[in-house]
Short mmCIF file of C-alpha atoms in Angstrom, two decimals:
data_model
loop_
_atom_site.label_atom_id
_atom_site.label_comp_id
_atom_site.label_asym_id
_atom_site.label_seq_id
_atom_site.Cartn_x
_atom_site.Cartn_y
_atom_site.Cartn_z
CA UNK X 1 41.07 -88.12 -48.38
CA UNK X 2 44.18 -85.79 -49.37
CA UNK X 3 41.68 -83.37 -49.65
CA UNK X 4 39.95 -83.79 -46.22
CA UNK X 5 43.59 -83.81 -44.43
CA UNK X 6 45.26 -80.98 -46.18
CA UNK X 7 43.23 -78.34 -44.69
CA UNK X 8 44.96 -79.36 -41.63
CA UNK X 9 48.18 -79.81 -42.87
CA UNK X 10 49.83 -76.61 -44.78
CA UNK X 11 49.43 -73.12 -43.20
CA UNK X 12 51.02 -70.10 -44.79
CA UNK X 13 51.76 -66.62 -43.26
CA UNK X 14 53.78 -63.76 -44.07
CA UNK X 15 56.20 -62.25 -41.16
CA UNK X 16 57.74 -58.74 -40.92
CA UNK X 17 61.57 -59.28 -41.45
CA UNK X 18 62.17 -57.34 -38.20
CA UNK X 19 62.49 -58.96 -34.72
CA UNK X 20 60.97 -57.73 -31.81
CA UNK X 21 61.72 -58.11 -27.88
CA UNK X 22 61.74 -61.78 -26.32
CA UNK X 23 62.09 -63.27 -29.67
CA UNK X 24 58.28 -62.22 -31.17
CA UNK X 25 58.02 -61.41 -34.79
CA UNK X 26 55.13 -59.80 -36.18
CA UNK X 27 52.33 -61.74 -38.44
CA UNK X 28 51.22 -59.14 -41.32
CA UNK X 29 48.83 -61.95 -43.09
CA UNK X 30 48.19 -65.99 -41.49
CA UNK X 31 45.67 -68.11 -43.71
CA UNK X 32 42.70 -69.25 -42.36
CA UNK X 33 43.49 -72.87 -41.02
CA UNK X 34 45.11 -71.07 -37.87
CA UNK X 35 42.14 -69.51 -36.83
CA UNK X 36 41.06 -72.88 -34.89
CA UNK X 37 44.77 -71.79 -32.71
CA UNK X 38 43.35 -68.52 -32.54
CA UNK X 39 46.67 -67.28 -34.38
CA UNK X 40 45.35 -64.56 -36.91
CA UNK X 41 46.66 -61.73 -39.02
CA UNK X 42 48.21 -58.79 -37.52
CA UNK X 43 49.44 -59.84 -34.22
CA UNK X 44 52.71 -60.71 -32.33
CA UNK X 45 54.15 -63.87 -32.30
CA UNK X 46 56.35 -65.50 -29.29
CA UNK X 47 58.71 -67.66 -31.55
CA UNK X 48 60.67 -70.59 -30.62
CA UNK X 49 64.58 -71.12 -30.66
CA UNK X 50 64.33 -73.45 -33.42
CA UNK X 51 61.39 -71.08 -35.09
CA UNK X 52 63.46 -67.88 -34.71
CA UNK X 53 66.79 -69.59 -35.62
CA UNK X 54 65.71 -70.23 -39.30
CA UNK X 55 63.63 -67.05 -39.70
CA UNK X 56 67.19 -65.21 -39.11
CA UNK X 57 68.59 -67.05 -41.35
CA UNK X 58 66.34 -66.56 -44.03
CA UNK X 59 66.62 -63.02 -42.92
CA UNK X 60 70.34 -62.49 -43.21
CA UNK X 61 71.07 -64.70 -46.23
CA UNK X 62 67.81 -64.30 -48.09
CA UNK X 63 67.94 -68.02 -48.72
CA UNK X 64 65.52 -70.77 -48.04
CA UNK X 65 65.56 -72.51 -44.70
CA UNK X 66 63.71 -75.14 -43.19
CA UNK X 67 63.41 -76.07 -38.90
CA UNK X 68 63.55 -79.53 -37.73
CA UNK X 69 60.47 -80.42 -35.63
CA UNK X 70 59.65 -78.01 -32.87
CA UNK X 71 56.59 -77.63 -30.18
CA UNK X 72 55.19 -74.51 -29.69
CA UNK X 73 51.76 -73.74 -27.58
CA UNK X 74 49.66 -74.10 -30.78
CA UNK X 75 51.02 -78.18 -31.55
CA UNK X 76 54.03 -79.44 -33.30
CA UNK X 77 55.64 -78.35 -36.51
CA UNK X 78 58.02 -78.47 -39.34
CA UNK X 79 58.56 -75.04 -40.47
CA UNK X 80 59.95 -73.57 -44.15
CA UNK X 81 60.68 -69.61 -44.48
CA UNK X 82 61.74 -67.86 -48.13
CA UNK X 83 62.30 -64.38 -48.47
CA UNK X 84 60.51 -61.90 -50.10
CA UNK X 85 62.60 -59.07 -51.63
CA UNK X 86 62.23 -55.56 -53.40
CA UNK X 87 63.55 -54.43 -56.71
CA UNK X 88 66.83 -53.42 -54.56
CA UNK X 89 67.16 -57.28 -53.35
CA UNK X 90 66.20 -56.04 -49.72
CA UNK X 91 64.07 -58.28 -47.57
CA UNK X 92 60.73 -56.69 -47.18
CA UNK X 93 58.94 -59.33 -45.37
CA UNK X 94 59.44 -63.47 -45.41
CA UNK X 95 57.10 -66.26 -46.19
CA UNK X 96 56.30 -68.99 -43.76
CA UNK X 97 54.84 -72.63 -44.36
CA UNK X 98 54.25 -74.46 -41.55
CA UNK X 99 53.51 -78.27 -41.74
CA UNK X 100 52.22 -80.02 -38.98
CA UNK X 101 54.82 -82.80 -37.87
CA UNK X 102 52.10 -85.62 -36.53
CA UNK X 103 50.46 -85.81 -39.61
CA UNK X 104 54.42 -85.57 -41.49
CA UNK X 105 54.99 -88.89 -39.49
CA UNK X 106 51.71 -90.81 -39.87
CA UNK X 107 50.94 -90.18 -44.14
CA UNK X 108 54.67 -89.03 -46.02
CA UNK X 109 52.59 -90.68 -49.22
CA UNK X 110 49.64 -88.15 -49.06
CA UNK X 111 52.18 -85.55 -47.62
CA UNK X 112 54.35 -85.97 -50.72
CA UNK X 113 51.37 -85.88 -53.42
CA UNK X 114 49.80 -83.01 -52.02
CA UNK X 115 53.16 -81.23 -52.21
CA UNK X 116 52.85 -81.90 -55.56
CA UNK X 117 49.84 -81.22 -56.75
CA UNK X 118 49.63 -78.05 -55.31
CA UNK X 119 53.16 -77.08 -56.98
CA UNK X 120 51.42 -78.25 -60.18
CA UNK X 121 48.64 -76.06 -59.48
CA UNK X 122 50.63 -72.82 -59.13
CA UNK X 123 52.36 -73.68 -62.13
CA UNK X 124 49.69 -74.47 -64.61
CA UNK X 125 48.49 -70.95 -63.64
CA UNK X 126 51.69 -69.73 -64.38
CA UNK X 127 51.91 -71.42 -67.71
CA UNK X 128 48.53 -71.06 -69.12
CA UNK X 129 49.27 -66.87 -68.37
CA UNK X 130 52.87 -67.17 -70.00
CA UNK X 131 51.49 -69.11 -72.53
CA UNK X 132 49.23 -66.05 -74.18
CA UNK X 133 52.35 -64.21 -75.37
CA UNK X 134 55.21 -64.82 -73.66
CA UNK X 135 56.36 -68.10 -75.56
CA UNK X 136 60.37 -67.76 -75.85
CA UNK X 137 60.08 -67.72 -72.12
CA UNK X 138 58.58 -71.17 -71.79
CA UNK X 139 61.79 -72.84 -71.03
CA UNK X 140 61.92 -72.52 -67.60
CA UNK X 141 58.42 -73.58 -66.89
CA UNK X 142 58.79 -76.47 -68.81
CA UNK X 143 62.05 -77.58 -66.53
CA UNK X 144 59.74 -76.77 -64.06
CA UNK X 145 57.13 -79.53 -65.01
CA UNK X 146 59.61 -81.23 -65.72
CA UNK X 147 61.20 -81.31 -62.19
CA UNK X 148 57.33 -82.23 -60.68
CA UNK X 149 57.20 -85.15 -62.96
CA UNK X 150 60.70 -86.81 -61.56
CA UNK X 151 59.90 -85.74 -58.11
CA UNK X 152 56.17 -87.56 -58.46
CA UNK X 153 58.34 -90.73 -59.99
CA UNK X 154 60.53 -90.48 -56.46
CA UNK X 155 64.00 -88.40 -57.64
CA UNK X 156 63.98 -86.01 -54.83
CA UNK X 157 67.52 -85.31 -56.12
CA UNK X 158 66.33 -83.85 -59.52
CA UNK X 159 67.94 -80.51 -60.46
CA UNK X 160 66.93 -78.02 -62.92
CA UNK X 161 69.31 -76.15 -64.81
CA UNK X 162 69.35 -72.17 -64.28
CA UNK X 163 69.68 -70.93 -68.14
CA UNK X 164 70.12 -67.06 -67.01
CA UNK X 165 68.84 -64.68 -63.92
CA UNK X 166 65.61 -63.74 -65.62
CA UNK X 167 62.36 -64.16 -62.57
CA UNK X 168 61.68 -67.49 -64.71
CA UNK X 169 64.83 -68.81 -64.52
CA UNK X 170 65.14 -67.98 -60.67
CA UNK X 171 62.08 -70.31 -60.04
CA UNK X 172 64.65 -73.07 -61.23
CA UNK X 173 66.85 -71.87 -58.82
CA UNK X 174 64.09 -71.74 -55.89
CA UNK X 175 62.85 -75.15 -57.28
CA UNK X 176 66.18 -76.62 -56.68
CA UNK X 177 66.37 -75.31 -53.35
CA UNK X 178 62.73 -76.49 -52.44
CA UNK X 179 63.63 -79.82 -53.79
CA UNK X 180 66.88 -79.67 -51.27
CA UNK X 181 64.69 -79.24 -48.19
CA UNK X 182 62.07 -81.63 -49.52
CA UNK X 183 64.76 -84.69 -49.82
CA UNK X 184 66.21 -83.44 -46.30
CA UNK X 185 62.92 -83.17 -44.31
CA UNK X 186 61.83 -86.97 -45.97
CA UNK X 187 65.39 -87.88 -44.62
CA UNK X 188 64.48 -86.19 -40.96
CA UNK X 189 61.68 -87.85 -40.82
CA UNK X 190 62.46 -91.30 -41.61
CA UNK X 191 64.88 -91.65 -39.40
CA UNK X 192 62.97 -90.38 -36.66
CA UNK X 193 60.57 -93.14 -37.54
CA UNK X 194 63.47 -95.74 -37.49
CA UNK X 195 64.02 -94.48 -34.21
CA UNK X 196 60.59 -94.45 -32.58
CA UNK X 197 60.49 -98.16 -33.82
CA UNK X 198 63.67 -99.55 -32.69
CA UNK X 199 62.53 -97.76 -29.37
CA UNK X 200 59.11 -99.50 -29.49
CA UNK X 201 61.36 -102.80 -30.30
CA UNK X 202 63.34 -102.33 -27.48
CA UNK X 203 60.47 -101.70 -24.98
CA UNK X 204 58.88 -104.44 -25.82
CA UNK X 205 61.79 -107.03 -25.73
CA UNK X 206 62.27 -105.32 -22.11
CA UNK X 207 59.17 -106.58 -21.05
CA UNK X 208 59.03 -109.92 -22.82
#
C-alpha cells in the first residue's frame, strides 16, 4: 500500500539558483511524477510567495528550508529545499523535494515509513560502497543508521554527533537538520488536523 502511494507522494527536482522576473525559477531536471502535471525538466516555474521565500532562504543562507502548506495551479504541497554547492562553497543548484499536502494529512504513519525506507535505501548503498575499502570512516554512517532507528521508534528529537568536517560527518549534520524539519512538519500537520477536527465539531454542534 505504501508502495502504491509513494509514486504520487514524493517528487524531486533541481533548480538553478538564479531567480527570474515575476518570481520565476528554472527547473533543470524533474522526476517523472510531475509529467502528470505538465511540469517537466528545462522549463520555467511560476513560484508563489511561500515557495520563493523558502527557495531564497536556502540559496542565500545555504541551509535546508521547508515551506508551510501552499497551493499552486498543480496541487497543494509542502516543499523542502537543500543547497548544492561546489568545492568553493558556492550554491550552483538547489534540490527541491515536494510532498502532497493532502496525502500527508491522511497518511502520516505511512509517510514516516516511506521516508525511513528511502533514507535507509540511500544509506545502505553508501554503507556497502564504503565498507569495501574505507572502514575507518564508517563511524558517521553507523551514526546515521542509529538515527534512522531512533526516528522509526518515534524519537524525532534524535541528534547525531558531528565528529569533524569530513564529507561523511557533514551527512550527520544534514541528518540532524532533516530530522528537525521532519519534527516541525509533523507538528504543523498535527496542529492542522486538530484544528480541522475542532472546526468540524463546532459546525456539527451548531446544527444540532
